[in-house]
Amino acid sequence: MNETDYTRLRQNMVEFQIKARGILAENVLEAFLKVRRHVFIPDKYRHRSYEDNPLPIGFEQTISQPYIVAYMTELLKPDKNLRVLEIGTGSGYQTAILSCLCKEVYSIEMIESLGTRTKITLQEEGFNNIILKTGDGYNGWKEFAPYDIIIVTCAPAKIPPLLLKQLAENGKMIIPAGESHRQKLYLIEKKNGKIQQTETIGVRFVPMIRNTGRNGNVE
Ligand code: SAH
């Protein structure tokens, strides 16, 4: 497949998987047309990059289904003035989408070799407002807090308290949480210092791994 084929597949993805399911924000659709999803996917699965499902990216991890990335992105109401914290860089695809839509993206990946591979891809694609690090993102990234947007793409059993703390006033966070087969995606907003939590759709993300190797409800 050549670049023209991929562009056509990407246009179809936006039309039939994203727009058709009700994601209509212009800036979000533009970002999905622009970001070359196939460069974030290992050779073996590259030809399937624009399918309506998640795909393996190595290290027993997956890149999320395009619609789920779009759904989460739209709920966050991204904007060029906003700073983002992402937990679970993975392939870097969601990172790239947010990089197009927001001011800066800080992103943490637990698996070092995956983080290194993704850093190269993002640099090669010319994204220059992304700051990456490897480590356990359970406790967020205090140094650059607070964040207007926090997005978590691995699922802890419960919402990590320090992430709530690092959310700016009027900020929005999207996070899957729950037992491995019964996760819900939560939209969290901070207004007048108070946390409002809305349950949205049911999802299946990879679990958030802790440094201890256990699940997110330790501590
Ligand atoms: N948005 C990514 C999703 C990747 S899957 C994409 O679409 O490609 C989730 C990622 O979270 C995996 O790469 C996994 O290694 C990472 N992860 C799991 N636990 C983590 C933790 N405690 N801190 C940071 N990253 C974590």
mmCIF file of C-alpha atoms in Angstrom, residues 72-219:
data_model
loop_
_atom_site.group_PDB
_atom_site.id
_atom_site.type_symbol
_atom_site.label_atom_id
_atom_site.label_comp_id
_atom_site.label_asym_id
_atom_site.label_seq_id
_atom_site.Cartn_x
_atom_site.Cartn_y
_atom_site.Cartn_z
ATOM 1 C CA MET A 72 -12.412 10.532 24.267
ATOM 2 C CA THR A 73 -10.833 13.420 22.378
ATOM 3 C CA GLU A 74 -14.148 15.144 21.678
ATOM 4 C CA LEU A 75 -15.342 14.845 25.292
ATOM 5 C CA LEU A 76 -12.205 16.676 26.410
ATOM 6 C CA LYS A 77 -13.068 19.738 24.261
ATOM 7 C CA PRO A 78 -9.461 20.242 23.130
ATOM 8 C CA ASP A 79 -8.247 23.740 22.298
ATOM 9 C CA LYS A 80 -4.973 25.425 21.326
ATOM 10 C CA ASN A 81 -4.736 27.191 24.728
ATOM 11 C CA LEU A 82 -4.833 24.006 26.763
ATOM 12 C CA ARG A 83 -2.078 21.855 28.310
ATOM 13 C CA VAL A 84 -2.512 18.109 28.461
ATOM 14 C CA LEU A 85 -1.248 15.240 30.614
ATOM 15 C CA GLU A 86 -1.551 11.752 29.115
ATOM 16 C CA ILE A 87 -0.930 8.525 31.049
ATOM 17 C CA GLY A 88 -0.120 5.572 28.753
ATOM 18 C CA THR A 89 1.617 6.941 25.636
ATOM 19 C CA GLY A 90 1.619 3.510 23.966
ATOM 20 C CA SER A 91 1.896 3.897 20.192
ATOM 21 C CA GLY A 92 1.724 7.705 20.482
ATOM 22 C CA TYR A 93 -1.314 7.993 18.206
ATOM 23 C CA GLN A 94 -3.587 9.642 20.785
ATOM 24 C CA THR A 95 -0.609 11.813 21.792
ATOM 25 C CA ALA A 96 -0.238 12.999 18.175
ATOM 26 C CA ILE A 97 -3.959 13.780 17.874
ATOM 27 C CA LEU A 98 -3.858 15.894 21.046
ATOM 28 C CA SER A 99 -0.637 17.537 19.904
ATOM 29 C CA CYS A 100 -2.485 18.887 16.827
ATOM 30 C CA LEU A 101 -5.362 20.180 18.942
ATOM 31 C CA CYS A 102 -3.725 21.553 22.098
ATOM 32 C CA LYS A 103 -0.818 23.715 23.240
ATOM 33 C CA GLU A 104 1.428 21.085 24.865
ATOM 34 C CA VAL A 105 1.169 17.403 25.654
ATOM 35 C CA TYR A 106 3.044 15.752 28.533
ATOM 36 C CA SER A 107 2.863 11.984 28.254
ATOM 37 C CA ILE A 108 4.081 9.110 30.447
ATOM 38 C CA GLU A 109 4.658 5.532 29.299
ATOM 39 C CA MET A 110 5.537 2.694 31.654
ATOM 40 C CA ILE A 111 7.394 0.435 29.172
ATOM 41 C CA GLU A 112 10.758 1.981 28.407
ATOM 42 C CA SER A 113 11.461 0.374 25.017
ATOM 43 C CA LEU A 114 7.959 1.243 23.789
ATOM 44 C CA GLY A 115 8.458 4.820 24.993
ATOM 45 C CA THR A 116 11.744 5.038 23.082
ATOM 46 C CA ARG A 117 10.223 3.721 19.848
ATOM 47 C CA THR A 118 7.275 6.112 20.125
ATOM 48 C CA LYS A 119 9.524 9.100 20.793
ATOM 49 C CA ILE A 120 11.307 8.472 17.482
ATOM 50 C CA THR A 121 8.013 8.138 15.565
ATOM 51 C CA LEU A 122 6.631 11.378 17.006
ATOM 52 C CA GLN A 123 9.863 13.225 16.198
ATOM 53 C CA GLU A 124 9.937 11.862 12.650
ATOM 54 C CA GLU A 125 6.345 13.021 12.144
ATOM 55 C CA GLY A 126 7.353 16.530 13.240
ATOM 56 C CA PHE A 127 5.339 16.843 16.463
ATOM 57 C CA ASN A 128 7.263 19.331 18.549
ATOM 58 C CA ASN A 129 4.957 20.236 21.444
ATOM 59 C CA ILE A 130 5.161 16.827 23.141
ATOM 60 C CA ILE A 131 7.229 16.052 26.237
ATOM 61 C CA LEU A 132 7.628 12.342 26.969
ATOM 62 C CA LYS A 133 8.944 10.355 29.888
ATOM 63 C CA THR A 134 8.969 6.738 30.950
ATOM 64 C CA GLY A 135 7.752 5.587 34.339
ATOM 65 C CA ASP A 136 4.626 4.876 36.358
ATOM 66 C CA GLY A 137 2.034 7.565 35.653
ATOM 67 C CA TYR A 138 -0.251 6.595 38.542
ATOM 68 C CA ASN A 139 0.802 9.677 40.492
ATOM 69 C CA GLY A 140 0.781 12.008 37.477
ATOM 70 C CA TRP A 141 3.579 14.462 36.659
ATOM 71 C CA LYS A 142 3.748 17.049 39.409
ATOM 72 C CA GLU A 143 6.481 19.195 37.861
ATOM 73 C CA PHE A 144 4.241 20.664 35.139
ATOM 74 C CA ALA A 145 0.871 20.526 36.957
ATOM 75 C CA PRO A 146 -1.884 21.663 36.878
ATOM 76 C CA TYR A 147 -3.191 20.380 33.529
ATOM 77 C CA ASP A 148 -6.312 21.606 31.699
ATOM 78 C CA ILE A 149 -6.813 18.132 30.267
ATOM 79 C CA ILE A 150 -5.838 14.721 31.654
ATOM 80 C CA ILE A 151 -6.337 11.594 29.565
ATOM 81 C CA VAL A 152 -5.637 8.102 30.840
ATOM 82 C CA THR A 153 -5.468 5.233 28.339
ATOM 83 C CA CYS A 154 -4.841 2.340 30.733
ATOM 84 C CA ALA A 155 -7.331 1.352 33.415
ATOM 85 C CA PRO A 156 -6.700 1.520 37.174
ATOM 86 C CA ALA A 157 -9.196 -0.160 39.514
ATOM 87 C CA LYS A 158 -9.973 3.258 41.026
ATOM 88 C CA ILE A 159 -9.332 6.843 39.957
ATOM 89 C CA PRO A 160 -5.853 7.896 41.205
ATOM 90 C CA PRO A 161 -6.280 10.782 43.716
ATOM 91 C CA LEU A 162 -3.136 12.649 42.625
ATOM 92 C CA LEU A 163 -4.466 12.925 39.072
ATOM 93 C CA LEU A 164 -7.543 14.711 40.441
ATOM 94 C CA LYS A 165 -5.222 17.011 42.348
ATOM 95 C CA GLN A 166 -3.202 17.848 39.221
ATOM 96 C CA LEU A 167 -6.315 18.796 37.246
ATOM 97 C CA ALA A 168 -6.663 22.574 36.762
ATOM 98 C CA GLU A 169 -9.757 24.562 37.702
ATOM 99 C CA ASN A 170 -12.332 24.069 34.872
ATOM 100 C CA GLY A 171 -10.193 21.151 33.698
ATOM 101 C CA LYS A 172 -11.472 17.893 32.225
ATOM 102 C CA MET A 173 -10.190 14.375 32.696
ATOM 103 C CA ILE A 174 -11.178 11.209 30.880
ATOM 104 C CA ILE A 175 -10.248 7.883 32.460
ATOM 105 C CA PRO A 176 -11.302 4.243 32.237
ATOM 106 C CA ALA A 177 -11.590 2.578 35.641
ATOM 107 C CA GLY A 178 -12.833 -0.661 37.132
ATOM 108 C CA GLU A 179 -12.170 -4.379 37.121
ATOM 109 C CA SER A 180 -10.535 -5.682 33.953
ATOM 110 C CA HIS A 181 -13.686 -6.773 32.160
ATOM 111 C CA ARG A 182 -16.128 -4.214 33.525
ATOM 112 C CA GLN A 183 -14.501 -0.854 33.053
ATOM 113 C CA LYS A 184 -16.395 2.365 32.577
ATOM 114 C CA LEU A 185 -15.065 5.499 30.979
ATOM 115 C CA TYR A 186 -15.465 8.469 33.355
ATOM 116 C CA LEU A 187 -15.519 12.140 32.447
ATOM 117 C CA ILE A 188 -14.362 14.239 35.387
ATOM 118 C CA GLU A 189 -14.621 17.998 35.666
ATOM 119 C CA LYS A 190 -13.268 20.344 38.305
ATOM 120 C CA LYS A 191 -15.482 23.351 38.998
ATOM 121 C CA ASN A 192 -14.931 25.734 41.937
ATOM 122 C CA GLY A 193 -12.500 23.191 43.332
ATOM 123 C CA LYS A 194 -15.177 20.475 43.300
ATOM 124 C CA ILE A 195 -14.969 17.225 41.350
ATOM 125 C CA GLN A 196 -17.938 16.224 39.175
ATOM 126 C CA GLN A 197 -17.900 12.716 37.782
ATOM 127 C CA THR A 198 -19.984 11.443 34.843
ATOM 128 C CA GLU A 199 -20.052 7.799 33.835
ATOM 129 C CA THR A 200 -20.011 7.337 30.048
ATOM 130 C CA ILE A 201 -19.618 4.170 27.942
ATOM 131 C CA GLY A 202 -18.296 0.723 28.904
ATOM 132 C CA VAL A 203 -14.763 0.043 27.610
ATOM 133 C CA ARG A 204 -11.888 -2.461 27.704
ATOM 134 C CA PHE A 205 -8.465 -0.906 28.118
ATOM 135 C CA VAL A 206 -5.274 -2.659 29.186
ATOM 136 C CA PRO A 207 -4.858 -2.443 32.969
ATOM 137 C CA MET A 208 -2.764 0.285 34.519
ATOM 138 C CA ILE A 209 0.377 -1.445 35.745
ATOM 139 C CA ARG A 210 2.053 -0.200 38.902
ATOM 140 C CA ASN A 211 5.767 -0.179 39.617
ATOM 141 C CA THR A 212 5.030 -2.945 42.074
ATOM 142 C CA GLY A 213 3.504 -4.946 39.207
ATOM 143 C CA ARG A 214 0.107 -4.819 40.886
ATOM 144 C CA ASN A 215 -3.083 -3.026 39.942
ATOM 145 C CA GLY A 216 -3.988 0.590 40.650
ATOM 146 C CA ASN A 217 -5.855 0.072 43.895
ATOM 147 C CA VAL A 218 -2.713 -0.421 45.979
ATOM 148 C CA GLU A 219 -1.734 2.648 48.112
#
